[in-house]
CSV table of C-alpha atoms and ligand atoms in Angstrom, one decimal:
chain,number,residue,atom,x,y,z
Y,1146,MET,CA,-96.4,-2.3,12.4
Y,1147,ILE,CA,-94.7,-5.7,10.9
Y,1148,ASP,CA,-93.4,-3.6,7.6
Y,1149,ASP,CA,-91.8,-1.1,10.1
Y,1150,ILE,CA,-90.4,-3.9,12.1
Y,1151,ARG,CA,-88.7,-5.3,9.0
Y,1152,ALA,CA,-87.7,-1.9,7.5
Y,1153,ALA,CA,-86.0,-1.5,10.6
Y,1154,ARG,CA,-84.5,-4.8,10.4
Y,1155,ASP,CA,-82.9,-4.4,7.3
Y,1156,ALA,CA,-81.5,-1.3,8.1
Y,1157,ALA,CA,-79.9,-2.2,11.2
Y,1158,LEU,CA,-78.2,-5.6,9.2
Y,1159,ALA,CA,-77.1,-3.4,6.3
Y,1160,ARG,CA,-75.2,-1.1,8.8
Y,1161,VAL,CA,-73.8,-4.3,10.6
Y,1162,GLU,CA,-72.7,-5.6,7.1
Y,1163,ALA,CA,-71.1,-2.2,6.2
Y,1164,ALA,CA,-69.2,-2.0,9.3
Y,1165,GLU,CA,-65.5,-1.6,8.7
Y,1166,SER,CA,-64.1,-2.3,11.9
Y,1167,LEU,CA,-64.1,-3.7,15.3
Y,1168,GLU,CA,-64.8,-0.6,17.3
Y,1169,SER,CA,-67.5,0.3,14.8
Y,1170,VAL,CA,-69.4,-2.8,14.8
Y,1171,THR,CA,-69.0,-2.9,19.0
Y,1172,ALA,CA,-70.5,0.7,19.0
Y,1173,LEU,CA,-73.5,-0.5,16.4
Y,1174,GLY,CA,-74.1,-3.3,19.1
Y,1175,THR,CA,-75.3,-0.5,21.4
Y,1176,THR,CA,-76.8,1.7,19.1
Y,1177,LEU,CA,-79.0,-0.9,17.2
Y,1178,LEU,CA,-79.7,-3.3,20.2
Y,1179,GLY,CA,-80.1,-0.7,22.9
Y,1180,LYS,CA,-83.0,1.0,24.5
Y,1181,LYS,CA,-82.9,3.9,21.9
Y,1182,GLY,CA,-82.7,1.7,18.8
Y,1183,ALA,CA,-85.2,1.5,16.2
Y,1184,LEU,CA,-86.3,-1.9,16.9
Y,1185,ALA,CA,-86.6,-1.2,21.0
Y,1186,GLN,CA,-88.9,1.9,20.3
Y,1187,LEU,CA,-91.0,-0.4,17.8
Y,1188,LYS,CA,-91.1,-2.7,20.8
Y,1189,ALA,CA,-92.5,0.1,22.9
Y,1190,GLN,CA,-95.1,0.6,20.9
Y,1191,LEU,CA,-96.7,-2.5,21.1
Y,1192,GLY,CA,-99.0,-2.0,23.7
Y,1193,GLY,CA,-100.6,0.5,21.6
Y,1194,LEU,CA,-101.9,-2.1,19.0
Y,1195,ALA,CA,-105.6,-3.1,18.8
Y,1196,THR,CA,-105.8,-7.0,18.9
Y,1197,VAL,CA,-103.9,-9.7,20.9
Y,1198,GLY,CA,-103.1,-11.3,17.6
Y,1199,GLU,CA,-101.5,-8.2,16.3
Y,1200,LYS,CA,-99.3,-7.9,19.4
Y,1201,LYS,CA,-98.4,-11.4,19.4
Y,1202,ALA,CA,-97.3,-11.3,15.6
Y,1203,ALA,CA,-95.6,-8.0,16.1
Y,1204,GLY,CA,-93.7,-9.0,19.3
Y,1205,GLN,CA,-92.4,-12.0,17.6
Y,1206,ALA,CA,-91.4,-10.0,14.7
Y,1207,VAL,CA,-89.7,-7.5,16.8
Y,1208,ASN,CA,-87.8,-10.4,18.8
Y,1209,GLU,CA,-86.9,-12.3,15.5
Y,1210,ALA,CA,-85.6,-9.0,13.9
Y,1211,LEU,CA,-83.6,-8.2,17.5
Y,1212,GLN,CA,-82.0,-11.7,17.4
Y,1213,SER,CA,-81.3,-11.7,13.5
Y,1214,VAL,CA,-79.3,-8.4,14.5
Y,1215,ALA,CA,-77.5,-9.7,17.2
Y,1216,ALA,CA,-76.3,-12.8,15.3
Y,1217,GLU,CA,-75.5,-10.8,12.3
Y,1218,LEU,CA,-73.3,-8.4,14.9
Y,1219,ALA,CA,-71.8,-11.9,16.1
Y,1220,VAL,CA,-70.8,-12.8,12.6
Y,1221,ARG,CA,-69.5,-9.5,11.6
Y,1222,THR,CA,-67.3,-9.2,14.9
Y,1223,ASP,CA,-65.7,-12.4,14.1
Y,1224,GLU,CA,-65.0,-11.4,10.7
Y,1225,LEU,CA,-63.2,-8.3,11.8
Y,1226,GLY,CA,-61.8,-10.0,14.4
Y,1227,VAL,CA,-59.9,-12.2,12.5
Y,1228,ALA,CA,-59.0,-9.5,9.9
Y,1229,ALA,CA,-57.6,-7.4,12.6
Y,1230,THR,CA,-55.7,-10.2,14.0
Y,1231,ASP,CA,-54.1,-11.0,10.3
Y,1232,ALA,CA,-53.2,-7.3,9.9
Y,1233,GLN,CA,-51.4,-7.3,13.4
Y,1234,VAL,CA,-49.8,-10.5,12.7
Y,1235,GLN,CA,-48.7,-8.7,9.4
Y,1236,SER,CA,-47.5,-5.9,10.6
Y,1237,GLU,CA,-45.2,-7.5,13.3
Y,1238,ARG,CA,-44.2,-10.1,11.0
Y,1239,ILE,CA,-40.3,-10.4,11.1
Y,1240,ASP,CA,-38.8,-11.1,7.5
Y,1241,LEU,CA,-36.0,-13.5,8.3
Y,1242,THR,CA,-34.8,-12.7,4.5
Y,1243,GLU,CA,-34.2,-9.1,5.5
Y,1244,HIS,CA,-30.7,-7.8,5.6
Y,1245,ALA,CA,-29.2,-4.3,6.4
Y,1246,GLY,CA,-26.8,-4.8,3.2
Y,1247,TRP,CA,-24.7,-7.4,2.3
Y,1248,PRO,CA,-21.6,-8.0,4.4
Y,1249,THR,CA,-18.7,-6.8,2.7
Y,1250,ARG,CA,-15.5,-8.5,2.2
Y,1251,GLY,CA,-12.9,-7.1,4.7
Y,1252,HIS,CA,-8.8,-7.5,4.5
Y,1253,ALA,CA,-5.7,-7.9,6.4
Y,1254,HIS,CA,-4.5,-4.8,8.6
Y,1255,LEU,CA,-2.3,-2.7,7.3
Y,1256,VAL,CA,0.8,-3.9,9.6
Y,1257,THR,CA,-0.2,-7.3,8.6
Y,1258,GLN,CA,-0.2,-6.6,4.8
Y,1259,ALA,CA,3.3,-5.0,5.3
Y,1260,TRP,CA,4.6,-8.0,7.6
Y,1261,GLU,CA,3.4,-10.5,5.0
Y,1262,ARG,CA,5.1,-8.7,2.1
Y,1263,LEU,CA,8.2,-8.4,4.0
Y,1264,GLU,CA,8.2,-12.2,5.0
Y,1265,ASP,CA,7.5,-12.8,0.9
Y,1266,VAL,CA,10.4,-10.4,-0.1
Y,1267,PHE,CA,13.0,-11.7,2.4
Y,1268,VAL,CA,11.7,-15.6,1.7
Y,1269,GLY,CA,12.4,-14.9,-2.1
Y,1270,LEU,CA,15.8,-13.4,-1.2
Y,1271,GLY,CA,16.5,-16.8,0.6
Y,1272,PHE,CA,15.5,-15.9,4.1
Y,1273,ARG,CA,13.5,-18.7,6.4
Y,1274,VAL,CA,10.9,-16.9,9.2
Y,1275,ALA,CA,11.9,-17.4,12.6
Y,1276,GLU,CA,10.0,-16.9,15.7
Y,1277,GLY,CA,10.9,-16.2,19.6
Y,1278,PRO,CA,8.7,-15.3,22.7
Y,1279,GLU,CA,7.2,-11.9,23.5
Y,1280,VAL,CA,8.1,-12.5,27.3
Y,1281,GLU,CA,12.1,-12.7,27.2
Y,1282,THR,CA,14.9,-13.0,29.8
Y,1283,ASP,CA,17.0,-10.3,30.6
Y,1284,TRP,CA,19.8,-12.4,29.1
Y,1285,HIS,CA,18.4,-13.0,25.8
Y,1286,ASN,CA,16.8,-9.5,25.6
Y,1287,PHE,CA,20.1,-7.7,26.6
Y,1288,GLU,CA,23.1,-9.8,28.1
Y,1289,ALA,CA,23.6,-11.9,25.1
Y,1290,LEU,CA,23.5,-9.0,22.9
Y,1291,ASN,CA,26.6,-7.4,24.4
Y,1292,MET,CA,24.4,-5.1,26.7
Y,1293,GLY,CA,25.6,-6.3,30.2
Y,1294,GLU,CA,24.0,-5.2,33.4
Y,1295,GLY,CA,24.7,-1.1,33.6
Y,1296,HIS,CA,25.2,-1.0,29.6
Y,1297,PRO,CA,24.1,2.7,29.1
Y,1298,ALA,CA,22.2,1.3,25.9
Y,1299,ARG,CA,19.8,-0.3,28.0
Y,1300,GLY,CA,18.5,2.8,29.3
Y,1301,GLU,CA,17.4,3.9,25.8
Y,1302,PHE,CA,14.9,0.7,25.5
Y,1303,ASP,CA,12.3,1.8,28.4
Y,1304,THR,CA,12.0,-1.6,29.2
Y,1305,MET,CA,8.5,-3.2,30.7
Y,1306,PHE,CA,9.3,-6.0,33.2
Y,1307,VAL,CA,7.1,-8.6,34.0
Y,1308,ASP,CA,6.7,-9.6,37.6
Y,1309,HIS,CA,6.9,-13.4,37.8
Y,1310,ALA,CA,8.6,-15.5,40.3
Y,1311,GLY,CA,8.5,-19.0,39.0
Y,1312,ASP,CA,11.1,-21.3,37.9
Y,1313,GLY,CA,13.8,-19.6,40.0
Y,1314,ALA,CA,13.6,-16.3,38.1
Y,1315,GLU,CA,15.0,-13.6,39.7
Y,1316,PRO,CA,12.9,-10.4,40.2
Y,1317,GLY,CA,13.6,-7.7,37.4
Y,1318,ARG,CA,14.9,-10.6,34.8
Y,1319,THR,CA,12.0,-11.2,33.0
Y,1320,VAL,CA,11.1,-8.4,30.3
Y,1321,LEU,CA,8.5,-7.7,27.5
Y,1322,ARG,CA,11.2,-7.7,24.6
Y,1323,THR,CA,12.0,-4.4,23.7
Y,1324,HIS,CA,13.0,-5.5,20.2
Y,1325,THR,CA,12.9,-8.4,17.7
Y,1326,SER,CA,17.1,-9.2,18.4
Y,1327,PRO,CA,16.5,-11.9,21.2
Y,1328,VAL,CA,15.6,-14.1,18.2
Y,1329,GLN,CA,19.0,-13.7,16.5
Y,1330,ILE,CA,20.4,-15.4,20.3
Y,1331,ARG,CA,17.5,-17.8,20.2
Y,1332,THR,CA,18.0,-18.9,16.4
Y,1333,MET,CA,22.0,-19.0,16.8
Y,1334,LEU,CA,21.5,-21.3,20.1
Y,1335,ASP,CA,19.0,-23.4,18.1
Y,1336,GLN,CA,20.6,-24.3,14.9
Y,1337,GLU,CA,23.7,-24.7,13.4
Y,1338,PRO,CA,25.0,-22.0,10.8
Y,1339,PRO,CA,24.9,-21.3,8.0
Y,1340,ILE,CA,22.1,-19.3,9.3
Y,1341,TYR,CA,19.5,-16.9,7.1
Y,1342,ILE,CA,16.4,-15.6,9.1
Y,1343,VAL,CA,14.0,-13.0,9.1
Y,1344,ALA,CA,12.1,-12.6,12.1
Y,1345,PRO,CA,8.8,-10.4,12.6
Y,1346,GLY,CA,7.2,-9.8,15.4
Y,1347,ARG,CA,5.6,-7.8,18.4
Y,1348,VAL,CA,8.0,-5.7,20.9
Y,1349,PHE,CA,7.2,-3.4,23.8
Y,1350,ARG,CA,8.5,-0.3,25.3
Y,1351,ARG,CA,7.1,2.0,28.1
Y,1352,ASP,CA,6.1,5.3,25.6
Y,1353,THR,CA,3.6,6.9,25.9
Y,1354,PRO,CA,1.6,7.2,22.6
Y,1355,ASP,CA,1.9,9.8,20.6
Y,1356,ALA,CA,2.2,10.6,16.8
Y,1357,THR,CA,5.3,8.6,16.2
Y,1358,HIS,CA,5.4,6.1,19.1
Y,1359,MET,CA,3.2,3.6,20.2
Y,1360,PRO,CA,4.2,1.3,23.5
Y,1361,VAL,CA,3.5,-2.1,21.6
Y,1362,PHE,CA,4.7,-2.0,17.8
Y,1363,HIS,CA,6.7,-4.3,15.2
Y,1364,GLN,CA,9.8,-5.2,14.2
Y,1365,ILE,CA,11.1,-7.2,11.8
Y,1366,GLU,CA,14.9,-8.5,12.2
Y,1367,GLY,CA,17.3,-10.2,9.7
Y,1368,LEU,CA,20.3,-12.5,10.7
Y,1369,VAL,CA,22.8,-14.2,8.5
Y,1370,ILE,CA,25.5,-16.4,9.9
Y,1371,ASP,CA,27.9,-17.9,7.5
Y,1372,ARG,CA,31.6,-18.4,6.4
Y,1373,ASP,CA,33.5,-15.2,5.1
Y,1374,ILE,CA,30.3,-13.1,5.4
Y,1375,THR,CA,31.4,-9.4,5.0
Y,1376,MET,CA,29.7,-5.9,5.2
Y,1377,ALA,CA,29.5,-6.1,1.3
Y,1378,ASP,CA,26.9,-8.8,1.5
Y,1379,LEU,CA,24.9,-6.8,4.1
Y,1380,ALA,CA,24.7,-3.5,2.0
Y,1381,GLY,CA,23.9,-5.8,-1.1
Y,1382,THR,CA,20.9,-7.7,0.7
Y,1383,ILE,CA,19.8,-4.2,2.0
Y,1384,GLU,CA,19.8,-3.0,-1.7
Y,1385,ALA,CA,18.4,-5.9,-2.8
Y,1386,PHE,CA,15.4,-5.8,-0.5
Y,1387,THR,CA,14.7,-2.1,-1.0
Y,1388,LYS,CA,14.5,-2.7,-4.6
Y,1389,ALA,CA,12.1,-5.6,-4.2
Y,1390,PHE,CA,10.0,-4.3,-1.7
Y,1391,PHE,CA,9.7,-0.6,-2.5
Y,1392,GLY,CA,10.5,-0.7,-6.2
Y,1393,PRO,CA,13.2,-0.5,-9.1
Y,1394,GLY,CA,13.5,3.1,-8.5
Y,1395,TRP,CA,14.4,2.8,-4.6
Y,1396,SER,CA,17.5,2.4,-3.3
Y,1397,SER,CA,19.8,2.5,-0.1
Y,1398,ARG,CA,22.7,3.7,1.8
Y,1399,LEU,CA,24.5,2.7,5.0
Y,1400,ARG,CA,25.5,5.5,7.6
Y,1401,PRO,CA,27.8,4.8,10.3
Y,1402,SER,CA,26.2,4.4,13.8
Y,1403,TYR,CA,26.7,2.5,17.2
Y,1404,PHE,CA,24.9,-0.7,18.5
Y,1405,PRO,CA,26.2,-2.7,20.9
Y,1406,PHE,CA,25.6,-6.1,19.2
Y,1407,THR,CA,27.0,-5.0,16.0
Y,1408,GLU,CA,30.4,-4.1,15.1
Y,1409,PRO,CA,30.7,-2.1,12.7
Y,1410,SER,CA,27.2,-0.7,12.9
Y,1411,ALA,CA,25.2,1.4,10.5
Y,1412,GLU,CA,22.0,3.0,9.9
Y,1413,PHE,CA,20.2,2.2,6.7
Y,1414,ASP,CA,18.5,4.7,5.0
Y,1415,ILE,CA,16.7,4.3,1.8
Y,1416,GLN,CA,16.1,6.7,-1.2
Y,1417,ARG,CA,12.7,7.6,-2.8
Y,1418,PRO,CA,12.6,8.0,-6.5
Y,1419,ASP,CA,12.4,11.6,-6.0
Y,1420,GLY,CA,15.8,11.9,-4.6
Y,1421,SER,CA,14.8,12.4,-0.8
Y,1422,TRP,CA,15.9,9.9,1.9
Y,1423,LEU,CA,14.0,7.9,4.7
Y,1424,GLU,CA,15.7,6.6,7.8
Y,1425,LEU,CA,14.9,2.9,7.9
Y,1426,GLY,CA,16.6,0.9,10.6
Y,1427,GLY,CA,19.6,-0.4,12.0
Y,1428,CYS,CA,22.1,-3.1,10.9
Y,1429,GLY,CA,25.8,-4.0,11.1
Y,1430,MET,CA,28.5,-7.1,11.6
Y,1431,VAL,CA,27.4,-9.2,14.4
Y,1432,HIS,CA,29.9,-8.5,17.4
Y,1433,PRO,CA,32.1,-11.2,18.4
Y,1434,ASN,CA,30.7,-11.1,22.0
Y,1435,VAL,CA,27.5,-12.1,20.6
Y,1436,LEU,CA,28.8,-15.1,18.7
Y,1437,THR,CA,30.6,-16.0,21.9
Y,1438,ALA,CA,27.6,-16.0,23.7
Y,1439,CYS,CA,25.9,-18.2,21.2
Y,1440,ASP,CA,28.8,-20.9,21.4
Y,1441,LEU,CA,30.1,-19.6,17.8
Y,1442,ASP,CA,33.5,-19.2,17.2
Y,1443,PRO,CA,34.3,-15.7,16.0
Y,1444,ASP,CA,37.1,-16.8,13.8
Y,1445,GLU,CA,35.1,-19.4,11.9
Y,1446,TRP,CA,31.9,-17.6,11.5
Y,1447,SER,CA,30.9,-13.9,10.6
Y,1448,GLY,CA,27.5,-12.4,9.9
Y,1449,PHE,CA,25.1,-9.2,9.6
Y,1450,ALA,CA,22.0,-8.3,11.4
Y,1451,PHE,CA,19.6,-5.5,10.6
Y,1452,GLY,CA,16.3,-4.5,12.0
Y,1453,PHE,CA,13.6,-2.1,11.5
Y,1454,GLY,CA,10.0,-0.9,12.7
Y,1455,ILE,CA,7.4,-2.5,10.4
Y,1456,ASP,CA,4.5,0.0,11.4
Y,1457,ARG,CA,6.8,3.0,10.8
Y,1458,MET,CA,7.7,1.7,7.5
Y,1459,ALA,CA,3.8,1.2,6.5
Y,1460,VAL,CA,3.3,4.6,8.1
Y,1461,MET,CA,6.2,6.1,5.7
Y,1462,ARG,CA,5.1,4.0,2.5
Y,1463,HIS,CA,1.0,4.9,2.9
Y,1464,ALA,CA,2.2,8.5,4.4
Y,1465,VAL,CA,0.0,8.2,7.5
Y,1466,GLY,CA,0.2,11.2,9.6
Y,1467,ASP,CA,0.0,9.7,12.9
Y,1468,ILE,CA,1.1,6.0,14.1
Y,1469,ARG,CA,-1.7,5.9,16.5
Y,1470,ASP,CA,-4.4,5.3,13.4
Y,1471,MET,CA,-2.8,2.1,13.0
Y,1472,PHE,CA,-3.9,0.8,16.0
Y,1473,THR,CA,-7.3,2.5,16.7
Y,1474,ASN,CA,-9.1,0.4,14.2
Y,1475,ASP,CA,-11.4,2.9,12.9
Y,1476,ILE,CA,-12.8,1.6,10.0
Y,1477,ARG,CA,-12.8,4.9,8.1
Y,1478,PHE,CA,-9.0,4.7,8.1
Y,1479,LEU,CA,-8.6,1.0,7.8
Y,1480,SER,CA,-10.9,0.5,4.9
Y,1481,GLN,CA,-8.4,2.8,2.7
Y,1482,PHE,CA,-5.8,0.0,2.3
I,2218,LIG,N1,17.4,-3.9,17.9
I,2218,LIG,C1,17.4,-2.3,17.2
I,2218,LIG,C2,16.7,-1.7,18.1
I,2218,LIG,O1,15.3,-1.8,18.3
I,2218,LIG,C3,17.4,-2.5,15.8
I,2218,LIG,C4,18.6,-3.1,15.4
I,2218,LIG,C5,19.7,-2.3,15.0
I,2218,LIG,C6,18.9,-4.3,14.9
I,2218,LIG,C7,20.8,-3.1,14.6
I,2218,LIG,C8,19.6,-5.1,14.5
I,2218,LIG,C9,20.8,-4.3,14.0
I,2218,LIG,O2,19.7,-6.5,13.9
I,2218,LIG,O3,21.9,-4.7,13.3
I,2218,LIG,O4,16.8,-0.3,18.1
């Protein structure tokens, strides 16, 4: 009997040691220590032993065996519990050095690139960069540019008005500037000639976005005021700019046109090396009324001005099919430039 008990105990201990998971060791506890376990069954046979001494010895052996199996189960449960916790911690561990790919280096937006290159080229030609506000008075945006109230050219601008009542401003007299030309006025009022400035900036018109229009876009304005400035200076400046900006194989021409703030006025086109022409912008000799509005004597001072769209130029330069792509900021589009 004692041998059977020891054999059952050793078999039970071996199974506990062999258990590989918390679930299996828990299940073993029920099997080995329960009523149907080998040791319990041996215990049930104690009554059949011949002598009290034998019963006592065997009973003690069974109890010791059950205790040692229970102790081993506790040890194994602990071990497997620690291992399970370790495995869970490992699997849920956050790797702080992990990354989803290195960040890629970005670059300036296409419009910004064009804007900055334009500034560079004009600064190289001797111009300074000037600025003006995006919210303008009717006077700076129209009136001083020889577009008095009721002038038909105002209609072409699809102006957006700003509703503000401060500082005694009359309603309908504050606008989002429709072009960068008011910077001409501000510069002439601000500083004495000679003036050689370019003014890049954002402008606004009440246009529905389509492939060639945006309600917000960018222009660059140029203004020269000095003594004895002629149309030849204008044509030469446009030509020098065209070669410096687009390349030595490009050239330019002026075509007669009309703008209220210049007289004579022209549109300027640029010619690609393949001989084809692109319309770029407007220009002309600063109108005497504009000089007078800025307290400059037209008999003493003369000058020229020009203006063109930065986005439009970038669109032409890079053969972009839809100007809206310049503003949607789809990374697949932007990363090409
Ligand atoms: N301001 C004009 C426009 O937005 C462009 C322009 C034309 C500017 C002739 C000029 C100029 O300075 O001389 O349509």
